[in-house]
XYZ file of C-alpha atoms in Angstrom:
537
model
C -1.191 -46.558 19.834
C -4.885 -46.787 19.263
C -8.109 -45.431 21.245
C -8.625 -47.928 23.251
C -10.860 -48.375 26.964
C -10.363 -47.624 30.097
C -9.107 -49.835 32.675
C -12.275 -50.563 34.760
C -14.173 -50.717 31.374
C -16.111 -53.953 30.059
C -15.552 -55.778 26.657
C -18.014 -54.574 24.196
C -16.836 -57.452 21.810
C -15.097 -57.300 18.478
C -17.891 -54.527 16.653
C -19.001 -56.446 12.972
C -21.758 -54.378 12.764
C -21.973 -56.206 8.895
C -24.739 -58.727 9.706
C -26.831 -60.161 7.726
C -28.935 -62.823 9.175
C -32.314 -61.469 9.387
C -34.199 -63.204 11.998
C -38.225 -62.842 10.969
C -41.277 -62.360 13.817
C -44.526 -61.763 12.402
C -44.965 -60.280 15.912
C -44.984 -56.560 17.339
C -44.442 -54.055 20.094
C -45.316 -50.725 18.606
C -48.247 -47.750 18.874
C -49.237 -48.835 15.818
C -49.569 -52.040 13.250
C -46.557 -52.646 11.838
C -48.678 -54.655 8.516
C -50.128 -50.578 7.741
C -47.215 -50.108 5.977
C -47.433 -50.615 2.249
C -45.527 -53.479 1.238
C -42.714 -51.470 -0.723
C -41.890 -49.931 2.917
C -41.289 -53.110 4.739
C -39.248 -54.323 1.686
C -36.807 -51.492 1.552
C -36.554 -47.868 0.780
C -36.801 -47.174 -3.360
C -35.035 -43.434 -3.669
C -36.049 -42.403 -7.472
C -35.310 -38.836 -8.614
C -37.185 -37.983 -11.673
C -36.251 -35.313 -14.620
C -39.761 -34.259 -16.070
C -39.326 -32.482 -19.336
C -40.573 -28.999 -19.756
C -42.415 -26.447 -22.599
C -39.557 -25.294 -24.772
C -39.097 -21.652 -25.273
C -37.185 -22.060 -28.343
C -35.504 -24.331 -30.534
C -32.044 -23.773 -28.547
C -33.689 -24.365 -25.232
C -35.283 -27.686 -26.774
C -31.835 -29.215 -27.614
C -30.674 -29.629 -24.656
C -34.022 -29.892 -21.999
C -33.868 -32.831 -20.822
C -35.785 -35.670 -21.406
C -38.261 -37.136 -19.008
C -36.261 -39.719 -16.693
C -37.168 -42.106 -13.239
C -33.251 -42.582 -11.184
C -32.719 -44.642 -9.293
C -30.383 -44.441 -7.021
C -27.071 -46.001 -8.508
C -23.427 -45.596 -8.770
C -23.926 -43.758 -11.822
C -27.155 -40.888 -9.635
C -25.387 -41.061 -6.723
C -24.688 -37.081 -5.586
C -22.406 -37.343 -3.747
C -18.762 -39.257 -5.236
C -17.724 -41.452 -2.441
C -21.334 -42.848 -3.225
C -20.700 -43.441 -6.976
C -17.324 -42.626 -8.784
C -15.679 -43.610 -5.432
C -17.515 -45.687 -3.877
C -14.917 -49.052 -4.419
C -12.104 -46.937 -2.379
C -14.324 -45.190 0.499
C -16.965 -47.997 1.175
C -14.822 -49.605 4.066
C -16.190 -46.396 6.683
C -20.355 -47.693 6.109
C -20.805 -49.944 8.252
C -19.511 -47.435 10.692
C -20.170 -43.816 9.505
C -23.509 -44.701 7.006
C -26.506 -44.284 8.130
C -26.398 -48.255 9.227
C -23.881 -47.565 10.928
C -25.654 -44.990 13.367
C -28.495 -47.233 14.180
C -25.946 -50.687 14.723
C -24.722 -47.880 17.298
C -27.801 -46.897 18.752
C -29.189 -50.449 18.428
C -26.189 -51.179 20.871
C -26.295 -49.343 23.417
C -30.151 -49.680 24.248
C -29.502 -52.604 24.714
C -26.502 -52.028 26.416
C -28.832 -49.732 28.722
C -30.887 -51.948 29.640
C -28.470 -54.478 30.502
C -26.394 -52.405 32.676
C -29.592 -51.680 34.632
C -30.496 -55.862 35.175
C -27.351 -54.472 37.841
C -28.541 -51.889 39.930
C -30.466 -54.180 43.101
C -32.955 -50.896 43.728
C -34.192 -51.069 40.283
C -36.300 -54.456 40.990
C -38.974 -54.408 37.791
C -35.199 -54.771 36.108
C -34.581 -58.375 37.746
C -31.140 -59.989 36.699
C -31.307 -61.507 33.078
C -30.397 -64.860 32.951
C -27.824 -65.876 30.730
C -29.707 -67.281 27.979
C -31.579 -63.473 28.110
C -28.382 -61.622 27.708
C -27.244 -63.887 24.499
C -30.602 -63.028 23.103
C -29.768 -59.700 23.468
C -26.140 -59.186 22.870
C -27.340 -61.689 19.378
C -29.605 -58.433 19.083
C -26.341 -56.991 18.159
C -24.038 -59.291 16.550
C -26.352 -60.130 14.726
C -28.258 -56.334 13.681
C -28.355 -56.072 9.269
C -28.925 -54.853 6.583
C -32.550 -55.722 6.846
C -32.654 -55.074 10.227
C -31.542 -51.329 10.324
C -34.264 -50.958 7.126
C -36.876 -51.904 9.384
C -35.470 -49.074 11.740
C -36.383 -46.888 8.799
C -39.396 -47.682 8.304
C -40.776 -47.555 11.495
C -39.606 -44.211 11.069
C -41.406 -44.410 8.498
C -44.232 -42.889 10.911
C -42.763 -42.483 14.341
C -41.108 -38.963 12.124
C -38.327 -40.216 15.043
C -35.173 -41.840 13.845
C -34.029 -42.967 17.587
C -37.947 -43.728 18.754
C -37.824 -45.811 15.528
C -35.237 -47.589 17.345
C -37.105 -47.976 20.210
C -39.879 -49.504 19.145
C -37.189 -51.419 17.010
C -36.069 -53.675 20.009
C -39.406 -53.228 21.692
C -40.827 -55.152 18.429
C -37.436 -58.022 17.923
C -38.206 -58.946 22.359
C -41.424 -60.096 21.958
C -39.978 -63.498 20.795
C -38.332 -63.861 24.142
C -40.525 -64.195 27.488
C -37.937 -62.568 29.903
C -36.552 -60.149 27.781
C -40.536 -59.297 26.723
C -41.388 -57.964 30.257
C -39.171 -55.284 30.656
C -39.370 -53.790 27.654
C -40.401 -50.202 28.772
C -37.177 -50.050 29.766
C -35.616 -49.503 26.871
C -34.128 -46.119 26.392
C -35.400 -45.476 30.000
C -34.592 -41.851 31.958
C -33.173 -41.424 28.411
C -33.039 -38.383 25.960
C -32.718 -39.084 22.254
C -29.257 -37.608 22.675
C -28.182 -38.955 25.123
C -28.180 -42.265 23.121
C -26.701 -40.226 19.580
C -23.900 -38.916 21.921
C -22.463 -42.653 22.401
C -23.358 -44.210 18.956
C -21.887 -41.212 17.264
C -18.558 -41.995 19.396
C -18.184 -44.896 19.020
C -18.522 -44.182 15.160
C -16.143 -42.111 15.402
C -13.556 -44.729 17.876
C -14.521 -47.735 15.249
C -13.358 -45.395 12.139
C -10.465 -43.876 13.547
C -9.848 -47.049 14.785
C -10.563 -49.505 12.408
C -9.691 -47.775 9.311
C -8.165 -44.231 9.713
C -5.051 -45.234 11.510
C -3.993 -48.331 9.808
C -4.181 -46.380 6.473
C -2.086 -43.666 8.308
C 0.357 -45.373 9.681
C 0.368 -47.095 5.831
C 1.733 -43.887 4.792
C 4.047 -43.292 7.256
C 5.079 -46.482 6.188
C 6.285 -46.134 3.436
C 7.793 -42.447 3.864
C 9.994 -43.707 6.284
C 11.058 -46.668 3.456
C 11.568 -43.473 0.696
C 13.425 -41.741 2.941
C 16.299 -44.930 3.896
C 16.354 -45.546 0.216
C 17.685 -42.436 -0.852
C 19.115 -41.173 2.177
C 21.706 -40.855 0.495
C 20.719 -39.410 -2.520
C 21.591 -35.709 -2.753
C 19.774 -32.877 -4.505
C 19.554 -29.835 -4.222
C 17.493 -27.933 -2.328
C 14.998 -25.462 -3.602
C 14.413 -22.170 -0.900
C 11.816 -19.864 -2.251
C 12.467 -22.076 -5.953
C 16.099 -20.824 -5.695
C 19.101 -23.381 -5.792
C 19.686 -23.766 -2.158
C 22.143 -25.872 -0.332
C 21.796 -29.057 -1.093
C 20.431 -31.883 0.915
C 19.520 -35.821 0.062
C 16.040 -36.928 -1.247
C 15.222 -38.922 1.817
C 15.961 -37.109 4.195
C 13.780 -34.734 2.598
C 10.963 -37.240 2.407
C 11.952 -38.030 6.589
C 10.213 -35.021 7.487
C 7.064 -35.694 6.296
C 7.080 -39.231 8.929
C 8.031 -36.657 11.008
C 5.431 -34.773 11.147
C 2.731 -36.726 10.024
C 4.038 -39.267 12.752
C 2.498 -36.195 15.777
C -0.291 -35.907 14.304
C -0.747 -39.417 14.387
C 0.044 -39.345 17.454
C -2.299 -36.596 18.650
C -5.117 -38.249 17.651
C -4.338 -41.582 18.997
C -4.672 -39.372 22.209
C -8.097 -37.429 21.638
C -10.570 -38.150 24.255
C -13.546 -39.841 22.794
C -16.324 -38.698 25.672
C -19.489 -39.236 25.814
C -22.744 -38.182 28.364
C -25.550 -40.182 29.765
C -27.440 -37.476 31.823
C -30.797 -36.585 30.380
C -32.806 -34.078 29.031
C -30.492 -31.269 30.246
C -27.592 -33.310 31.711
C -29.217 -33.361 35.763
C -30.983 -36.558 35.600
C -33.915 -35.021 36.389
C -36.163 -37.889 35.702
C -33.702 -40.470 37.055
C -33.873 -39.179 40.374
C -37.902 -38.395 40.313
C -38.357 -42.418 39.748
C -35.741 -44.210 41.687
C -34.669 -41.499 45.055
C -32.160 -43.436 46.218
C -29.823 -44.934 43.177
C -26.790 -42.491 42.889
C -26.924 -41.495 38.566
C -23.910 -39.895 37.888
C -22.135 -42.962 39.239
C -23.818 -45.387 37.595
C -23.881 -42.576 34.042
C -20.196 -43.226 34.487
C -20.072 -46.377 34.783
C -21.887 -47.267 31.708
C -20.279 -44.507 29.653
C -16.565 -46.217 30.734
C -18.352 -50.227 30.278
C -18.500 -48.473 26.099
C -14.438 -47.338 26.582
C -15.393 -43.715 26.121
C -13.820 -40.837 29.014
C -17.056 -39.235 31.005
C -18.353 -35.936 30.580
C -21.234 -35.327 33.220
C -20.979 -31.180 32.996
C -23.327 -31.301 30.027
C -26.670 -29.715 29.027
C -28.991 -31.551 26.656
C -26.338 -32.679 24.273
C -22.014 -33.661 25.127
C -19.927 -30.835 24.118
C -18.583 -31.713 21.535
C -15.812 -30.626 21.765
C -13.752 -34.434 21.519
C -14.281 -33.635 18.381
C -13.787 -30.532 17.068
C -10.109 -31.086 18.327
C -10.322 -34.180 16.570
C -11.828 -33.377 13.389
C -9.045 -30.145 14.127
C -5.966 -32.732 13.562
C -7.108 -34.039 11.306
C -7.589 -30.977 9.167
C -3.920 -30.762 10.426
C -2.712 -34.433 9.203
C -4.447 -33.525 5.363
C -2.482 -30.186 5.955
C 0.862 -30.914 5.683
C -0.034 -33.799 3.298
C -0.721 -31.571 1.110
C 2.619 -30.210 1.471
C 3.786 -33.549 0.342
C 1.587 -33.862 -2.144
C 2.645 -30.476 -3.962
C 6.487 -30.945 -3.284
C 6.442 -34.188 -5.085
C 3.806 -32.918 -8.023
C 6.569 -30.299 -8.249
C 10.222 -33.333 -7.801
C 8.119 -35.179 -10.964
C 7.434 -31.727 -13.000
C 11.410 -30.876 -12.229
C 12.236 -34.830 -13.474
C 13.275 -36.172 -10.208
C 11.061 -38.839 -10.425
C 9.907 -40.818 -12.595
C 6.073 -42.048 -12.989
C 5.926 -46.252 -13.599
C 3.050 -46.941 -16.495
C 0.612 -48.990 -17.082
C -0.658 -50.530 -20.463
C -3.596 -49.073 -21.352
C -3.474 -46.097 -19.088
C -4.037 -42.464 -20.574
C -2.586 -39.086 -19.416
C -3.743 -36.868 -22.181
C -6.571 -37.375 -24.107
C -4.463 -34.577 -26.221
C 0.175 -35.864 -26.212
C 0.268 -38.954 -25.982
C 3.788 -38.504 -24.197
C 2.104 -37.721 -20.673
C 2.004 -39.584 -17.823
C 0.606 -36.487 -15.086
C 0.261 -36.896 -11.445
C -2.703 -38.178 -10.919
C -2.606 -39.792 -7.358
C -0.810 -36.421 -5.847
C -3.209 -34.226 -7.589
C -6.545 -35.925 -6.800
C -4.925 -36.340 -2.991
C -4.442 -33.046 -2.899
C -8.205 -31.755 -4.322
C -9.596 -34.231 -1.765
C -7.500 -32.986 0.836
C -9.003 -29.351 0.175
C -13.130 -30.447 -0.092
C -11.813 -33.006 3.418
C -10.689 -29.682 5.365
C -13.614 -28.401 3.962
C -15.778 -30.036 6.068
C -14.458 -31.112 8.791
C -13.542 -27.198 9.155
C -17.438 -27.064 8.897
C -17.642 -29.587 11.961
C -15.560 -28.573 14.530
C -16.111 -24.890 14.461
C -19.822 -25.516 14.528
C -20.534 -28.639 16.793
C -18.993 -26.663 20.000
C -21.889 -24.503 19.892
C -25.289 -25.408 20.834
C -28.054 -22.481 22.381
C -28.940 -22.830 25.305
C -29.270 -26.366 26.549
C -29.685 -27.306 22.865
C -31.032 -27.071 19.426
C -31.140 -28.905 16.714
C -28.710 -27.567 14.039
C -25.433 -30.397 15.735
C -28.596 -33.493 14.025
C -28.120 -32.423 10.444
C -24.279 -31.878 10.927
C -22.609 -34.725 12.413
C -24.593 -36.866 9.544
C -21.599 -35.131 7.560
C -18.902 -36.784 9.813
C -18.180 -39.444 6.980
C -18.071 -36.850 3.828
C -14.798 -35.416 5.154
C -13.253 -38.434 6.440
C -14.406 -40.530 3.428
C -12.610 -37.755 1.517
C -9.825 -37.723 3.358
C -9.194 -41.607 3.465
C -10.434 -41.599 -0.145
C -6.513 -38.802 -0.511
C -4.134 -41.881 1.363
C -4.950 -43.799 -0.523
C -4.930 -41.789 -3.546
C -1.119 -40.573 -1.959
C 0.018 -43.904 -0.892
C -0.439 -45.245 -4.955
C 0.927 -42.497 -6.264
C 4.178 -43.272 -4.019
C 3.767 -46.467 -5.113
C 4.832 -45.955 -8.886
C 7.669 -43.350 -8.136
C 11.333 -44.711 -9.378
C 13.573 -41.659 -9.114
C 16.188 -40.506 -11.224
C 19.263 -39.807 -10.125
C 21.271 -38.841 -13.722
C 18.702 -35.878 -12.997
C 19.409 -35.007 -9.747
C 23.044 -35.044 -10.450
C 23.101 -33.169 -13.410
C 20.907 -29.877 -11.455
C 23.798 -30.384 -8.937
C 26.599 -29.834 -11.152
C 25.596 -26.986 -12.635
C 25.278 -25.324 -9.172
C 28.468 -24.826 -8.306
C 26.963 -21.759 -5.981
C 25.669 -23.381 -4.040
C 29.378 -23.417 -2.057
C 29.373 -20.268 -1.938
C 28.308 -21.139 2.330
C 30.559 -23.657 3.615
C 33.674 -21.092 2.305
C 32.274 -18.157 3.520
C 31.541 -19.646 7.167
C 35.640 -21.588 6.892
C 36.358 -17.708 5.918
C 35.085 -16.504 9.106
C 36.751 -18.890 11.424
C 40.281 -18.022 10.313
C 39.364 -14.423 10.084
C 39.245 -13.495 6.635
C 37.611 -9.368 6.338
C 34.618 -10.020 5.047
C 33.993 -13.334 3.405
C 30.552 -12.572 2.567
C 30.828 -9.172 0.752
C 34.171 -11.440 -0.940
C 31.829 -14.929 -1.934
C 28.408 -11.672 -2.865
C 30.601 -10.396 -5.508
C 31.861 -14.011 -7.366
C 28.276 -15.285 -7.394
C 25.409 -13.261 -7.191
C 24.326 -12.898 -10.676
C 27.294 -14.322 -11.964
C 27.829 -17.987 -13.758
C 29.775 -19.979 -11.151
C 31.748 -22.771 -12.548
C 33.882 -25.523 -10.348
C 36.982 -24.219 -11.796
C 35.764 -20.359 -10.380
C 35.221 -22.056 -6.610
C 38.324 -23.278 -6.792
C 40.993 -20.559 -7.836
C 38.814 -18.519 -5.100
C 39.756 -21.061 -2.102
C 42.858 -21.432 -3.552
C 43.529 -18.011 -3.636
C 42.285 -18.376 0.481
C 45.139 -17.392 3.012
C 43.480 -19.972 5.719
C 45.531 -23.575 6.801
C 46.101 -25.910 4.011
C 44.622 -28.455 5.456
C 41.319 -26.150 5.540
C 41.916 -25.614 1.727
C 42.405 -29.176 1.101
C 38.800 -30.029 2.942
C 37.141 -27.355 1.347
C 39.054 -28.177 -2.325
C 37.245 -31.577 -1.991
C 33.952 -29.938 -1.456
C 31.072 -30.874 -4.422
C 27.374 -29.869 -4.000
C 27.215 -34.067 -4.384
C 28.794 -34.292 -0.573
C 27.839 -31.160 0.750
C 25.136 -32.729 2.662
C 25.599 -32.400 6.123
C 23.859 -34.756 8.396
C 21.210 -35.601 5.480
C 22.171 -38.903 5.465
C 22.275 -39.609 8.985
C 18.502 -38.204 9.788
C 17.453 -39.852 7.163
C 18.657 -43.577 8.166
C 17.169 -43.367 11.165
C 13.897 -41.383 11.177
C 11.381 -44.749 11.312
C 13.536 -45.465 14.557
C 11.992 -42.094 15.298
C 8.736 -42.220 14.718
C 8.113 -45.580 16.056
C 8.831 -43.715 18.978
C 6.332 -40.668 18.879
C 3.997 -43.004 18.032
C 4.360 -45.569 20.665
C 4.659 -48.174 18.051
C 6.237 -50.202 15.437
C 4.965 -49.597 11.956
């Protein structure tokens, strides 16, 4: 189950924002001279950070003082590890959640709005476009490139307004098509910047979840289902409060996490991704003055639906972001469950229940050669914590805006990629860790054989059935604070005044057979997960 377009939505085609075939044009349609930009600006931005020397106050300070270096942005100098150390693991998010992605979706919304205006009969100033003009406009979307995005950024250096820069970019691009050039002033018609931005952000999130996040979530859930089925019959000592407790199976414990994560994944896919398109304060003020006979609320609803989004009719200047808060809260919950899994597996590795496959050349500890550290689960846990910190701020802040709008949401929304990026990084670490696990059945069996006291529960329960007085107290006296062995348990059972058949069944019990319905629960979890999610993983 994915975020999908509404039934009456028109097809946008497949989003593929990373295009590289830029066609240059010497014409421009800007309220300033594009040629006046410095040549370096027209080529793109050059990011540098300068470390300047200072006069040391002592020899000690000079030992650690910085040298004068011009740093250019690279994987080594990036401030965010997502853009540096971990870039190769999260770069598939860049077409959607980067500055490039935001500009791409702004371009898409502006062009789609102009196309929408061309089919409204009352707006005679924008006649229906020919197939050639439509193809030209759609081509600006389909062929949008990194070079195009840099051109928008260069325009923004003059306008100091990012959305207006997109409008001017499109006016400039459309001068090469005579039909579209006649109506370029209808780009951004009656729009406030947030009409464009909120739809761009909605599309960024929808495409990110559908294209990147849901598939990797499904891989985790599938891996856990496989672990559950493969280890359904492997008995394992439970530990409640860290102490030996009634046995389970390793597969059943993995099944719990598969089921938990599948519910959150389902809820995430059912969040309505919402958009608004109602002008400066949500009332279509300018629209109605310009064209009073047009049913603008209906047009806006149609337009938002055509992008595959749900429509929010009650807004001020900005879309209220309530759906974003819900989405990010659910991501936090998915991440919390995964933290729980990471910590449990970390503990099982510590107990020896899992071994980890080694890779030639890898080092576990810089000083202890024998170590194979559970670094994948530790990395996952750490990144999930970072992700949840960012997502928590987004979910708590975004629904709050002073009066009809303030600008705090704008800068915060630029950080969507941080929380989602660290989540993706963590998911991949968890998957990598799962791929290294090898079950150590000998260790699991040894633990069970040292804990015959766990049979106190079924024995006292059967004693209750047959009316033996004070069964709990008798087992407490036998087991609590004492060494319990196979022999002492069996001697106790033989002395019970209960039917011989019941006594015989209890004498057959061992810690590794006392697992209840765990085997069946583990074996069938994939069917349950598929039913919850609504697709076969």
